């Protein structure tokens, strides 16, 4: 999934991050630049609560919880 | 008034015998009570209990409908705003549901909570049909399941085809960050040539048909653009900066997936609330009808018992006189 060697790969791609994750990080940085009260309102849009479980051979593995809440 | 007093007196000597379990309301709800004094009165207790519980259910379903309506209002705005995020992608890359690839991944979006009508069943039905369509020799398709309800249905017969199960998505209000985490997870851990996202598109409160959105992997886009067709026009675009077409396609494909997922999850949430509204509405209407029928039965038995008492009293009085 790495681009061809003819052009330089952006630093985040060579670090193994997808574009989606990269834009997410940038958005987070942008949200943290806001001033109150917009900042706390924007940071509510960063709450993540997901429970995922990978399946293998028709059997679920133990579900793992992904919980990100912005600190503040 | 004297009758009522007499009736009350009669009741005090009458022990209530619990009736047989009743399957249909229309069938005999009347239970005969045996009393040592020889006073016979038909009990309306059973019917009254039933009426009380049906009335409570009606209140609850009415409240649930109101709650679903208010949740729908809030999330509908988000869903409509999110439509503008994936439309440019479809304008650029096209929608290719008939693309023929080796590895399909079907992402089924469903709800975690129930009482929302049949939307989850239709999504699962479409997913299973899609899976049959896209499997064959050298082709395979697997599922990524979002939501408890679809998971329960898939576990029954498609256990071996499930790759990933995601639940508890709606614990917090839906936002893009959550979906981007999800999309990132799928992009990194699931290998695919084409992703087919099955969800219920929200057209209106009464119309939420199941839809399939197809997102291709960058390699597939590359392949399709080389073979001409809609994607062939991509070459006529000029690329700025130091990136190659392959890189740009990869970024675009990943971002497209994330946007389409976001929209799919929001639209499905809207459809869920809309379906719940109509399900609860028909439930309260049914409860109301049931209540009417029960009231008729109740009044009939009440009047019958009054008539019986009257007859007994009058015949007793006339026996005394005569």
Coordinates of N, CA, C and O in Angstrom, one line a residue, chain B residues 68 71-80 83 119 170 174 200-205 208 263-277:
Chain B
X68 N -38.5 9.3 19.9 CA -37.9 9.0 18.6 C -38.0 10.2 17.7 O -37.1 10.6 16.9
X71 N -35.4 12.8 18.6 CA -34.1 12.4 18.2 C -33.9 12.5 16.7 O -32.8 12.8 16.2
X72 N -35.0 12.2 16.0 CA -34.9 12.2 14.5 C -34.6 13.6 14.1 O -33.8 13.9 13.2
X73 N -35.3 14.6 14.7 CA -35.1 16.0 14.3 C -33.7 16.4 14.4 O -33.1 17.0 13.5
X74 N -33.0 16.0 15.6 CA -31.6 16.4 15.8 C -30.7 15.7 14.8 O -29.9 16.4 14.2
X75 N -30.9 14.5 14.5 CA -29.9 13.8 13.7 C -30.2 14.0 12.2 O -29.3 13.8 11.4
X76 N -31.4 14.4 11.8 CA -31.7 14.6 10.4 C -30.9 15.7 9.8 O -30.4 15.6 8.7
X77 N -30.7 16.7 10.7 CA -29.9 17.9 10.2 C -28.5 17.4 9.9 O -27.9 17.7 8.8
X78 N -27.9 16.6 10.8 CA -26.5 16.1 10.6 C -26.5 15.3 9.3 O -25.5 15.4 8.5
X79 N -27.5 14.4 9.1 CA -27.4 13.5 8.0 C -27.5 14.3 6.7 O -26.8 14.1 5.7
X80 N -28.4 15.3 6.7 CA -28.5 16.1 5.4 C -27.2 16.9 5.1 O -26.9 17.1 4.0
X83 N -24.5 14.8 3.5 CA -24.6 14.3 2.1 C -23.6 15.1 1.2 O -23.1 14.5 0.2
X119 N -36.2 -2.5 9.7 CA -35.1 -2.0 8.9 C -33.9 -2.9 9.0 O -33.2 -3.1 8.0
X170 N -23.5 4.1 19.1 CA -24.3 5.3 19.3 C -24.3 5.7 20.8 O -25.2 6.3 21.3
X174 N -23.4 10.7 17.4 CA -22.6 10.4 16.3 C -21.7 11.6 15.8 O -22.3 12.6 15.7
X200 N -29.7 1.9 5.4 CA -31.0 2.4 5.0 C -31.0 3.9 4.8 O -30.7 4.7 5.7
X201 N -31.2 4.3 3.6 CA -31.1 5.7 3.3 C -32.4 6.4 3.7 O -33.5 5.9 3.5
X202 N -32.2 7.5 4.3 CA -33.4 8.2 4.8 C -33.9 9.2 3.8 O -33.4 10.2 3.5
X203 N -35.1 8.8 3.2 CA -35.8 9.7 2.3 C -36.8 10.5 3.1 O -36.9 11.7 2.9
X204 N -37.6 9.9 3.9 CA -38.5 10.6 4.7 C -38.9 9.7 5.9 O -38.4 8.6 6.0
X205 N -39.8 10.2 6.7 CA -40.1 9.4 7.9 C -40.7 8.1 7.6 O -40.6 7.1 8.3
X208 N -37.5 4.6 4.0 CA -36.1 4.5 4.2 C -35.6 3.2 3.6 O -35.4 2.2 4.2
X263 N -21.8 9.2 6.2 CA -23.1 9.5 5.7 C -24.0 8.2 6.0 O -25.2 8.4 6.4
X264 N -23.4 7.0 5.7 CA -24.2 5.8 5.9 C -24.7 5.7 7.3 O -25.9 5.3 7.6
X265 N -23.8 5.9 8.2 CA -24.1 5.7 9.6 C -25.2 6.7 10.1 O -26.1 6.4 10.8
X266 N -25.0 8.0 9.6 CA -26.0 9.0 10.0 C -27.4 8.7 9.4 O -28.4 8.8 10.0
X267 N -27.4 8.3 8.1 CA -28.7 8.0 7.4 C -29.4 6.8 8.1 O -30.6 6.8 8.3
X268 N -28.5 5.8 8.5 CA -29.2 4.7 9.1 C -29.7 5.0 10.5 O -30.8 4.5 10.8
X269 N -29.0 5.9 11.2 CA -29.6 6.4 12.5 C -30.9 7.1 12.3 O -31.8 6.9 13.1
X270 N -31.0 7.9 11.3 CA -32.2 8.6 11.0 C -33.3 7.6 10.7 O -34.5 7.7 11.1
X271 N -33.0 6.7 9.8 CA -34.0 5.7 9.4 C -34.4 4.9 10.6 O -35.6 4.5 10.7
X272 N -33.5 4.6 11.5 CA -33.8 3.9 12.7 C -34.9 4.6 13.5 O -35.9 4.1 14.0
X273 N -34.6 5.9 13.7 CA -35.6 6.7 14.5 C -36.9 6.8 13.8 O -38.0 6.7 14.4
X274 N -36.9 7.0 12.5 CA -38.1 7.1 11.7 C -38.9 5.8 11.8 O -40.1 5.8 12.0
X275 N -38.2 4.7 11.7 CA -38.9 3.4 11.8 C -39.4 3.1 13.2 O -40.5 2.6 13.3
X276 N -38.7 3.6 14.2 CA -39.2 3.4 15.5 C -40.4 4.2 15.7 O -41.4 3.8 16.4
X277 N -40.4 5.4 15.2 CA -41.6 6.3 15.3 C -42.9 5.6 14.7 O -43.9 5.5 15.4

